[in-house]
PDB file of C-alpha atoms and ligand atoms in Angstrom:
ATOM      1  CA  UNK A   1      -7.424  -6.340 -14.395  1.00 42.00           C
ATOM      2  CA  UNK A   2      -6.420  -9.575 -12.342  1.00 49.00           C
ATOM      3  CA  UNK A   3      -2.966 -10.297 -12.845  1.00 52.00           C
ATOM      4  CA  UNK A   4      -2.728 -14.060 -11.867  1.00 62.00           C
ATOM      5  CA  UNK A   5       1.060 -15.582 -12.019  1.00 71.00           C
ATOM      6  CA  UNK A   6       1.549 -18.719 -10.825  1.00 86.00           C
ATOM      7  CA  UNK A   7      -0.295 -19.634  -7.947  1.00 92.00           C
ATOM      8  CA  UNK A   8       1.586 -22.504  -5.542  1.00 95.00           C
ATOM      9  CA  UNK A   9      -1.471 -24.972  -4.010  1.00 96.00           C
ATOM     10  CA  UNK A  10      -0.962 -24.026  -0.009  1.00 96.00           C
ATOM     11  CA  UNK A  11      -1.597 -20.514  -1.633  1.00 97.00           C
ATOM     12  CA  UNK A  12      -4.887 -21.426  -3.777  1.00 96.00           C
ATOM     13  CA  UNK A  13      -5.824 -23.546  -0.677  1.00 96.00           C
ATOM     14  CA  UNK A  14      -5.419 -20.155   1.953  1.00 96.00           C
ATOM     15  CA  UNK A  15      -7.689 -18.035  -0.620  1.00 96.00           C
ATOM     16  CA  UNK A  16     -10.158 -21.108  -0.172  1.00 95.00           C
ATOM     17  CA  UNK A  17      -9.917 -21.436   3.432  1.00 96.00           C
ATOM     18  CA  UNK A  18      -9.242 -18.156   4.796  1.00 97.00           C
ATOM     19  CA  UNK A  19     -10.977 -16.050   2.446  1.00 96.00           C
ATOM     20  CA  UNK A  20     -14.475 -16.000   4.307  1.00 96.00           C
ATOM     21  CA  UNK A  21     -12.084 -14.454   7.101  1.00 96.00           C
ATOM     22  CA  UNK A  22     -10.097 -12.352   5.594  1.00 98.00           C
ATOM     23  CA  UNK A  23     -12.076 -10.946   2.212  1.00 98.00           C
ATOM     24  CA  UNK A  24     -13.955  -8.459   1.798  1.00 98.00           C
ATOM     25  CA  UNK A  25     -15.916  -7.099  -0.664  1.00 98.00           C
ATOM     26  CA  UNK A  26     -15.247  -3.615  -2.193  1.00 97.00           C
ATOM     27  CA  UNK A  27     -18.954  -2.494  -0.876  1.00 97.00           C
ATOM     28  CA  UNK A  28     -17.744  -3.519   2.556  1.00 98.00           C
ATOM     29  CA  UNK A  29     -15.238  -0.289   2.661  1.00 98.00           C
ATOM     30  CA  UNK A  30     -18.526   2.124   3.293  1.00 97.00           C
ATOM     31  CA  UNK A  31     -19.065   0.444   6.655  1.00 98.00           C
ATOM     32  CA  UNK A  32     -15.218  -0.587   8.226  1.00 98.00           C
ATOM     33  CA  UNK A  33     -16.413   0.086  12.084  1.00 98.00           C
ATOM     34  CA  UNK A  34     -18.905  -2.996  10.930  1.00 98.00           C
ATOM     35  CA  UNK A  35     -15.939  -4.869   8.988  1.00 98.00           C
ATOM     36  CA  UNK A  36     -13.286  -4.577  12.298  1.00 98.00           C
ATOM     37  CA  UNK A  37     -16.364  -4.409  14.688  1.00 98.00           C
ATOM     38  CA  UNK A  38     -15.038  -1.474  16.251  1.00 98.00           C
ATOM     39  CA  UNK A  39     -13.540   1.552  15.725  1.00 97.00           C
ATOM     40  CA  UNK A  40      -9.605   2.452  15.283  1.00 98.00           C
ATOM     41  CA  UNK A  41      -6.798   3.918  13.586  1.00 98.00           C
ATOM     42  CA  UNK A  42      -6.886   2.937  10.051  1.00 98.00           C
ATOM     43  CA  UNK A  43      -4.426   2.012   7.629  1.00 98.00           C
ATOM     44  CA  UNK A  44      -4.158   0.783   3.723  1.00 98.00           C
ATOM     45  CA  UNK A  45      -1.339  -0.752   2.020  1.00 98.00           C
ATOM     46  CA  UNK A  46      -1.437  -0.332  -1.735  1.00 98.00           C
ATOM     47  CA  UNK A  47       0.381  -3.173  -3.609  1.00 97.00           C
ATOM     48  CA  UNK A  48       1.720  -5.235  -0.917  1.00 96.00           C
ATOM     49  CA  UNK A  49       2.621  -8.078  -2.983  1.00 94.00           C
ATOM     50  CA  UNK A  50       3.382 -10.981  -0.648  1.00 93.00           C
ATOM     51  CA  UNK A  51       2.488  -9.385   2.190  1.00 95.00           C
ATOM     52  CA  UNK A  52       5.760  -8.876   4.071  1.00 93.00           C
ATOM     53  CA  UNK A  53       5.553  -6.005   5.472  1.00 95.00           C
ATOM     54  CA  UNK A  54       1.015  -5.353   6.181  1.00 97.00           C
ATOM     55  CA  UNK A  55       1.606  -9.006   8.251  1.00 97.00           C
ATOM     56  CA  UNK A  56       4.245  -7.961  10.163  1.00 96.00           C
ATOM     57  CA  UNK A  57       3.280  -4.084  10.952  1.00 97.00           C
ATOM     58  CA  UNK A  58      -0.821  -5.327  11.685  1.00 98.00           C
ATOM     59  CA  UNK A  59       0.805  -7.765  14.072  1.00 97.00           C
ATOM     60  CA  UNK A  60       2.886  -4.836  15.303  1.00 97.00           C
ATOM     61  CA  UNK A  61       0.060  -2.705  15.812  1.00 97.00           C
ATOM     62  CA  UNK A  62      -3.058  -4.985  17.032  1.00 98.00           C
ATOM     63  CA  UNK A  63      -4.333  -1.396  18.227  1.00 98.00           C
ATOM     64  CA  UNK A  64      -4.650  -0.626  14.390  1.00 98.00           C
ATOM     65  CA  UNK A  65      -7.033  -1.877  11.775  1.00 98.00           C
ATOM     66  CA  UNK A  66      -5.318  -2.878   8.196  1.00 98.00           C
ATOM     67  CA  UNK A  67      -7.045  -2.761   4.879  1.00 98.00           C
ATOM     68  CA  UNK A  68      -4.707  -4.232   1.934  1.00 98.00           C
ATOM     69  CA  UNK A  69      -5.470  -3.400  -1.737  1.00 98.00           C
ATOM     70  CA  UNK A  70      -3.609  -5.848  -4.293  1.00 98.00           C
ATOM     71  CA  UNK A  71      -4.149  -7.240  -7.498  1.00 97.00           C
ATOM     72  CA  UNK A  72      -2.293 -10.446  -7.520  1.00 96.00           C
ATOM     73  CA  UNK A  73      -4.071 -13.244  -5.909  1.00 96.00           C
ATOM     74  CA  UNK A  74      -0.636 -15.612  -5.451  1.00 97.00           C
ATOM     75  CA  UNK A  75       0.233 -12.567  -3.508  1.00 97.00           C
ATOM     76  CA  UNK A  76      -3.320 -12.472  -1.805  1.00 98.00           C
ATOM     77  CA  UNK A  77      -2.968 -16.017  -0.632  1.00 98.00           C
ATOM     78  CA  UNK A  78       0.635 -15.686   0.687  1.00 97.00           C
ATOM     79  CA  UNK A  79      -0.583 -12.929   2.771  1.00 98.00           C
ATOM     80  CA  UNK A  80      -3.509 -14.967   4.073  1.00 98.00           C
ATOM     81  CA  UNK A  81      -1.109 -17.712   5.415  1.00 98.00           C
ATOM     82  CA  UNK A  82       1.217 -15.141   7.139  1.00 98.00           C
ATOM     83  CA  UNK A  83      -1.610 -14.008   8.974  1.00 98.00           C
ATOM     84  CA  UNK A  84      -3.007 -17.079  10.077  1.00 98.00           C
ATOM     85  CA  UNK A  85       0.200 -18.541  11.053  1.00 97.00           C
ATOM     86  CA  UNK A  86       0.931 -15.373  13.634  1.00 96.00           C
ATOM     87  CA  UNK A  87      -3.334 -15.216  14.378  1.00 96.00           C
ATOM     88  CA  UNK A  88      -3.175 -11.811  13.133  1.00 97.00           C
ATOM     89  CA  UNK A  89      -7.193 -10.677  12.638  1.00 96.00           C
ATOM     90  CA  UNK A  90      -6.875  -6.697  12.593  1.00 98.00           C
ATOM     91  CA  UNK A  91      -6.885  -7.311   8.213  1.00 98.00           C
ATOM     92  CA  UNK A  92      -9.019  -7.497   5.877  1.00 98.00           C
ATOM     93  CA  UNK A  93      -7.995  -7.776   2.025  1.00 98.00           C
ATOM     94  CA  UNK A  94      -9.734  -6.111  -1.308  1.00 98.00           C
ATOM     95  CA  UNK A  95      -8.679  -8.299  -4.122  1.00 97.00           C
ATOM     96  CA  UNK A  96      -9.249  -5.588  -6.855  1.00 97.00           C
ATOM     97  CA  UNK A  97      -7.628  -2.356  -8.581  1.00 98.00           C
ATOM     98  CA  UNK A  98      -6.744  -0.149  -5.842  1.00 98.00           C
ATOM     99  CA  UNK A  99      -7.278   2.835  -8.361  1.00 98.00           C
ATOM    100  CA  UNK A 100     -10.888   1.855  -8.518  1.00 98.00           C
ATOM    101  CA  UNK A 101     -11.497   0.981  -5.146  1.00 98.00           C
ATOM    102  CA  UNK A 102      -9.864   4.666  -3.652  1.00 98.00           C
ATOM    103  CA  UNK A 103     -12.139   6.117  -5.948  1.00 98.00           C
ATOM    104  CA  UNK A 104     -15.437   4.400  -5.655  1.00 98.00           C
ATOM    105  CA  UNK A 105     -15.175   2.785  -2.634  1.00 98.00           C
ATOM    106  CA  UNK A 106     -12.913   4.031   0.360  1.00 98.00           C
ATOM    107  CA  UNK A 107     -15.029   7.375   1.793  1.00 98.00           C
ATOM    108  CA  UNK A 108     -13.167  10.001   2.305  1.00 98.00           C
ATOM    109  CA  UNK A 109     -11.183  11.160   5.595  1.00 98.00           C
ATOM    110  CA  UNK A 110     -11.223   7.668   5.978  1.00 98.00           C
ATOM    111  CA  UNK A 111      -7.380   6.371   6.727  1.00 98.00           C
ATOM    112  CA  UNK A 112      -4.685   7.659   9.422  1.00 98.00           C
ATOM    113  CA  UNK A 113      -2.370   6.553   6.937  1.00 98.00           C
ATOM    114  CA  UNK A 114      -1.972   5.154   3.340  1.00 98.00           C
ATOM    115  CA  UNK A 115       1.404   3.364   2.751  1.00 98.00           C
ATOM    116  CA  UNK A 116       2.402   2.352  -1.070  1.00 98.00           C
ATOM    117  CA  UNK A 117       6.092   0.068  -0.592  1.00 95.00           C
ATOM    118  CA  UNK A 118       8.316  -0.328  -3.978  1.00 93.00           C
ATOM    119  CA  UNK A 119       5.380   0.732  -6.882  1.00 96.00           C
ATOM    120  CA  UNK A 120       6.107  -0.800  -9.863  1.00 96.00           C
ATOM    121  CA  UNK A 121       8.431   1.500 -11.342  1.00 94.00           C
ATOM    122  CA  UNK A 122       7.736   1.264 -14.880  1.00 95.00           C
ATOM    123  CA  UNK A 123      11.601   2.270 -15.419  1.00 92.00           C
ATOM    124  CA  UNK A 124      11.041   2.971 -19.271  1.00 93.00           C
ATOM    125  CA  UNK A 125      10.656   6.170 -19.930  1.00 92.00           C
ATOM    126  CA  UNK A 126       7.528   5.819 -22.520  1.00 94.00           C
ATOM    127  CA  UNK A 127       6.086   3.779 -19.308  1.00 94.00           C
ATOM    128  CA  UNK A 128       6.691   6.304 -16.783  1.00 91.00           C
ATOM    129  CA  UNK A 129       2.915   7.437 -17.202  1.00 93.00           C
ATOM    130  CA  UNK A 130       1.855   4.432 -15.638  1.00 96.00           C
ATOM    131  CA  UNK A 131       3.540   5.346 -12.525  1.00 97.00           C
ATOM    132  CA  UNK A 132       0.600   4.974  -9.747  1.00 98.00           C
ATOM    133  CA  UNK A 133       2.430   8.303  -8.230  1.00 98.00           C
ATOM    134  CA  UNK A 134       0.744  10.970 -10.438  1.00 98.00           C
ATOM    135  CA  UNK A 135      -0.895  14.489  -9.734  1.00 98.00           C
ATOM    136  CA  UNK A 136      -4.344  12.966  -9.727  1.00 98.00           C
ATOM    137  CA  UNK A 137      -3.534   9.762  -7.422  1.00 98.00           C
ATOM    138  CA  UNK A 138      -1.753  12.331  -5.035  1.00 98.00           C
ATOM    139  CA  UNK A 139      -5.123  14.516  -5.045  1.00 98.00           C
ATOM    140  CA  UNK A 140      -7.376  11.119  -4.291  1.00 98.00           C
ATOM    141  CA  UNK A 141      -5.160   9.879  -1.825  1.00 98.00           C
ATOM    142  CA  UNK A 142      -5.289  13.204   0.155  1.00 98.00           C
ATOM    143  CA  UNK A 143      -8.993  12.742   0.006  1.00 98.00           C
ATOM    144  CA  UNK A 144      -9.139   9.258   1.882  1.00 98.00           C
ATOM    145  CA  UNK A 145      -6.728  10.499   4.391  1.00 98.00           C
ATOM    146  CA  UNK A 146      -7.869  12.095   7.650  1.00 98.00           C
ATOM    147  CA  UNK A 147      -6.221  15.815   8.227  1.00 98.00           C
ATOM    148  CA  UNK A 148      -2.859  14.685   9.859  1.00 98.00           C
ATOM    149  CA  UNK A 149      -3.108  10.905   7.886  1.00 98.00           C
ATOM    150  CA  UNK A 150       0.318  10.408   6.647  1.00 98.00           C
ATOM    151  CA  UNK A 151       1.193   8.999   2.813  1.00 98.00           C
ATOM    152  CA  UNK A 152       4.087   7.382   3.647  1.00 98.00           C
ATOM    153  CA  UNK A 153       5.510   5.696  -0.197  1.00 98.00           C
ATOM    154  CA  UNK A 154       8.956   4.149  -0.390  1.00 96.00           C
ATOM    155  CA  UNK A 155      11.022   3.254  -3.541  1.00 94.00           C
ATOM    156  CA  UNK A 156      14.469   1.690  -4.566  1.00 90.00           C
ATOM    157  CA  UNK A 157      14.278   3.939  -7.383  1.00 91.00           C
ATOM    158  CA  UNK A 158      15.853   7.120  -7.745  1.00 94.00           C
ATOM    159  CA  UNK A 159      13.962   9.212 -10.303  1.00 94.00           C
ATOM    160  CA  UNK A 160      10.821   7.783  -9.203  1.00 97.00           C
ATOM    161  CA  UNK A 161      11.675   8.792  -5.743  1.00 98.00           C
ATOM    162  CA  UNK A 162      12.426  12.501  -7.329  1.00 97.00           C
ATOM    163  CA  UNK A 163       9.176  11.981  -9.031  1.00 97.00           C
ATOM    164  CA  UNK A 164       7.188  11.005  -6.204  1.00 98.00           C
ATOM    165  CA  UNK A 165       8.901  14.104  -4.517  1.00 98.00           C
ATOM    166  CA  UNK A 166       7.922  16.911  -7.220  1.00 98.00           C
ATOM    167  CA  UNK A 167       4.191  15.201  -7.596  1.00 98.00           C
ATOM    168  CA  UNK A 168       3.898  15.381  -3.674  1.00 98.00           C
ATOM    169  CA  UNK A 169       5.401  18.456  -3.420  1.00 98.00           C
ATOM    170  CA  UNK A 170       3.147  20.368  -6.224  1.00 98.00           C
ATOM    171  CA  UNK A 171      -0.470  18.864  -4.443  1.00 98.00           C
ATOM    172  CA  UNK A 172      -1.633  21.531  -2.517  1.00 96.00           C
ATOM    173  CA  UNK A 173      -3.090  20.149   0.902  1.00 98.00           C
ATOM    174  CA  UNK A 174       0.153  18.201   1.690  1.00 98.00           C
ATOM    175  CA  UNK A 175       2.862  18.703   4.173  1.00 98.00           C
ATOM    176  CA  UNK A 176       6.489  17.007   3.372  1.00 98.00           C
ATOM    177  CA  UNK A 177       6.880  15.760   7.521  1.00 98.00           C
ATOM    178  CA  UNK A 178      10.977  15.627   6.509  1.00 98.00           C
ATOM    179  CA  UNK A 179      10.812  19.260   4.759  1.00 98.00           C
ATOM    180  CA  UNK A 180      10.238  21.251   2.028  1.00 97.00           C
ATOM    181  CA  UNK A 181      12.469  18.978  -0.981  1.00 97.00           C
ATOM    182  CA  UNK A 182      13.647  15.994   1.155  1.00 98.00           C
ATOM    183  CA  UNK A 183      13.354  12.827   1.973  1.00 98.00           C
ATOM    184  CA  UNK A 184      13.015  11.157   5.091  1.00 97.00           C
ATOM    185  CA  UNK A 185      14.819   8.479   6.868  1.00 93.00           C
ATOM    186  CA  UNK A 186      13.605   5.355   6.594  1.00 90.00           C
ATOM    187  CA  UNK A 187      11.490   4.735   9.729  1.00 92.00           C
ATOM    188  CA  UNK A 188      12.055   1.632  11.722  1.00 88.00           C
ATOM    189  CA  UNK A 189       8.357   0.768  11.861  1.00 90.00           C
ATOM    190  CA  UNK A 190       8.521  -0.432   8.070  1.00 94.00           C
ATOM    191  CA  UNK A 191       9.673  -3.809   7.767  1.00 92.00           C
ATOM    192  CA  UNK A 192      12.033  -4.991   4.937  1.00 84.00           C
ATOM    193  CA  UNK A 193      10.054  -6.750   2.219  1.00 76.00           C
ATOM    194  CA  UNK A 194      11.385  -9.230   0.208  1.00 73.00           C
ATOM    195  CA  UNK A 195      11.402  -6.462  -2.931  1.00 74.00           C
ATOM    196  CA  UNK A 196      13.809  -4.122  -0.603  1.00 81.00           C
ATOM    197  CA  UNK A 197      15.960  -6.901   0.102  1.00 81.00           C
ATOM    198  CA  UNK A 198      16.204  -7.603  -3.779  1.00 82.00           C
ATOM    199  CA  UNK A 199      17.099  -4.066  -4.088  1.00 79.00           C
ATOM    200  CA  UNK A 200      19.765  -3.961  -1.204  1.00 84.00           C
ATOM    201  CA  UNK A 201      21.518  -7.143  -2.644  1.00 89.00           C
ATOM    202  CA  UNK A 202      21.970  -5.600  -6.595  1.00 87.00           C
ATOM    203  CA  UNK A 203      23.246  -2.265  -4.218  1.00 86.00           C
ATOM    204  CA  UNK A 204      20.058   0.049  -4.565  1.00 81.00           C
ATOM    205  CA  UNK A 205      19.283   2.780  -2.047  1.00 91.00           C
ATOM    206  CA  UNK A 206      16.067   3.195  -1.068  1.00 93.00           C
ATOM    207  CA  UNK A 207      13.730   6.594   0.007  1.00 96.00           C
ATOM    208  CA  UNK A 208      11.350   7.226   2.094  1.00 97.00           C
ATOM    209  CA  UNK A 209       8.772   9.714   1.303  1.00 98.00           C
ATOM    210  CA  UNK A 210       6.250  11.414   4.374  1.00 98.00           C
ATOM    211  CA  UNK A 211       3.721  13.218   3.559  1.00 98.00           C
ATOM    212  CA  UNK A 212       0.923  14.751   5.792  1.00 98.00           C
ATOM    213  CA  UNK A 213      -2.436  15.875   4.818  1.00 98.00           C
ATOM    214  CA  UNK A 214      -3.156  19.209   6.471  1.00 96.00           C
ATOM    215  CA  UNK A 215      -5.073  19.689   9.307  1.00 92.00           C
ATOM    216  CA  UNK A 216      -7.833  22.336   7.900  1.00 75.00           C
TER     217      UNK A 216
HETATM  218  C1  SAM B   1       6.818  -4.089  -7.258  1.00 63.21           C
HETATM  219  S1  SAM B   1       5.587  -4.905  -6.360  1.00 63.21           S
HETATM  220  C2  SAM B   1       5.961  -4.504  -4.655  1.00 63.21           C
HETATM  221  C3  SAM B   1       5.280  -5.399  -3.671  1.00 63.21           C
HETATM  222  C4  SAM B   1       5.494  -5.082  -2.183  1.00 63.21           C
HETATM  223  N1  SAM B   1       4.964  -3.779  -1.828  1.00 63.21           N
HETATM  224  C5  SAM B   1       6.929  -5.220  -1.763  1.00 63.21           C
HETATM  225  O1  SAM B   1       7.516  -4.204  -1.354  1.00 63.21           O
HETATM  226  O2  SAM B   1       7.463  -6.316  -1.835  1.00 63.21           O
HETATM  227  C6  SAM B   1       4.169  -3.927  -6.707  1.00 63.21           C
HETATM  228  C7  SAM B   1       2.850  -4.568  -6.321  1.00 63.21           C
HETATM  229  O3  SAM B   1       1.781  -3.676  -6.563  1.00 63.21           O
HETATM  230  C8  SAM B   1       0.680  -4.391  -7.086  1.00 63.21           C
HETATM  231  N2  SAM B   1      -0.146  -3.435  -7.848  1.00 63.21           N
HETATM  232  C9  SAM B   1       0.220  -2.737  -8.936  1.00 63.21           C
HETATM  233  N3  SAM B   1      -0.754  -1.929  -9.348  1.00 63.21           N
HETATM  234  C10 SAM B   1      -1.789  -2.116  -8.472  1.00 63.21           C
HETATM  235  C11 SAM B   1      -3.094  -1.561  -8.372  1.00 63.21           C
HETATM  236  N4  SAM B   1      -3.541  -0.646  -9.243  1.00 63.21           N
HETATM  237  N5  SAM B   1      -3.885  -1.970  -7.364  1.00 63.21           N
HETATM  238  C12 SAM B   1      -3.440  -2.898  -6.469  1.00 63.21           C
HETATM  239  N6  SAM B   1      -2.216  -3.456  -6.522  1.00 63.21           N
HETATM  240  C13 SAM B   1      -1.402  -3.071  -7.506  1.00 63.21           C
HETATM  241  C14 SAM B   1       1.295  -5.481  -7.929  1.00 63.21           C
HETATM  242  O4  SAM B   1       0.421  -6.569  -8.119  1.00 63.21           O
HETATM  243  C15 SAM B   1       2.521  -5.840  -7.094  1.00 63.21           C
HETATM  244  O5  SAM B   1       2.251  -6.872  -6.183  1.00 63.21           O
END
C-alpha cells in the first residue's frame, strides 16, 4: 500500500527529475555491487520519512552505500532534493513496503547495518500488533544482516522502546551491544530528524536500541 499525502510540486518535480538517478527497482536489490558500481559497507533505513537523517549520515559516510525503504512518495521526493542539493550519490531509494521488499528482495547477509528511526508507534493498544518491531520482523531482519551488522531502532516511545527491547531480546542470534536489558546511549552518528525534534519539544525521551547479529 502507497500512502500518498499531499505532495508539494518541487517534490512531484524531484521524483520526475531525479528518479532515473536515484530509483531503483525492487529486482535491483539482488545485484547492489551493480546498483553502487562497487562494493561497500551497506546500510538500509526503514521508514525514513523525509529523509533527515539517510541524507545527512550517506553524506557523512561517502565510504558507505545507502539503500532507503519508504512508502510515502512526498517523503520520497523530499529526500531526493536533499540529496541533490549536497550531491550526495552513495543512495538509492525502493519506493515500496519494506516488509515485502526484506522478504522477497534484499538477499540475505546482505547489510552492515539496518536502522528503523521513530516506527510508527501505533500507541493504541488494539493497534500495537501493527508495530513493525515483532518476533518475526526481528528474525528477517537478522537474516539480511551480515554476522556483526548492527539493528540499530530508535523511538520516542516508552513501551514501544520496552517492546522493541523484550522482542530483541527473546530472538535468538542477537547480541544487545549496550547489555543484556538496556538501552544504549544515543550515538552521535544519528542525526536529529524532524520527528525527534517533535518529540523533544512536547518533552519525550527518546531510546536507542543496538543490536548485533552474531558472528557464527
Ligand atoms: C513516524 S514516521 C518516522 C519517519 C522518520 N524515520 C523520522 O524519524 O522522521 C514513520 C515512517 O515509516 C514509514 N513506513 C511505515 N511503514 C512502512 C513500511 N512497511 N515500509 C516502508 N516505510 C514504512 C512511513 O511512511 C513513515 O514515513
Amino acid at each position: 500500500m502507497r500512502r500518498e499525502g499531499r505532495m508539494t510540486r518541487a517534490q512531484q518535480e524531484a521524483l520526475g527529475r531525479l528518479g532515473q538517478s536515484y530509483l531503483i527497482t525492487e529486482n535491483a536489490l539482488q545485484d547492489l555491487d551493480a546498483v553502487f558500481q562497487r562494493r561497500a559497507p551497506r546500510v538500509a533505513e526503514i521508514g525514513f520519512g523525509m529523509g533527515d537523517a539517510l541524507a545527512a549520515m550517506a553524506k557523512a559516510k561517502p565510504h558507505c552505500d545507502f539503500i532507503g525503504i519508504e512508502v510515502h512518495r512526498p517523503g520520497v521526493g523530499s529526500l531526493l532534493l536533499k540529496l541533490e542539493k549536497d550531491a550526495v550519490d552513495n543512495v538509492r531509494v525502493v519506493c515500496a513496503d519494506a516488509v515485502e521488499v526484506l522478504q522477497h528482495h534484499l538477499p540475505d547477509t546482505t547489510l552492515d547495518a539496518l536502522h528503523l528511526f521513530f516506527p510508527d508507534p501505533w500507541p493504541k493498544t488494539r493497534h500495537h500488533k501493527r508495530r513493525i518491531v515483532q518476533a518475526e520482523f526481528a528474525e528477517l531482519v537478522r537474516r539480511k544482516l551480515k554476522p556483526g551488522g548492527i539493528f540499530h531502532m530508535a523511538t520516542d516511545w516508552e513501551d514501544y522502546a520496552r517492546q522493541m527491547l523484550t522482542v530483541m531480546e527473546s530472538t535468538s542470534g542477537y547480541q544487545n551491544v549496550a547489555g543484556v536489558g538496556a538501552y544504549s546511549p544515543r550515538p552521535s552518528e544519528r542525526p536529529l530528524t524532524k520527528f525527534e525534534q517533535r518529540g523533544q519539544r512536547l518533552g519525550h525521551r527518546v531510546w536507542d536500541l543496538l543490536f548485533m547479529r552474531a558472528r557464527e
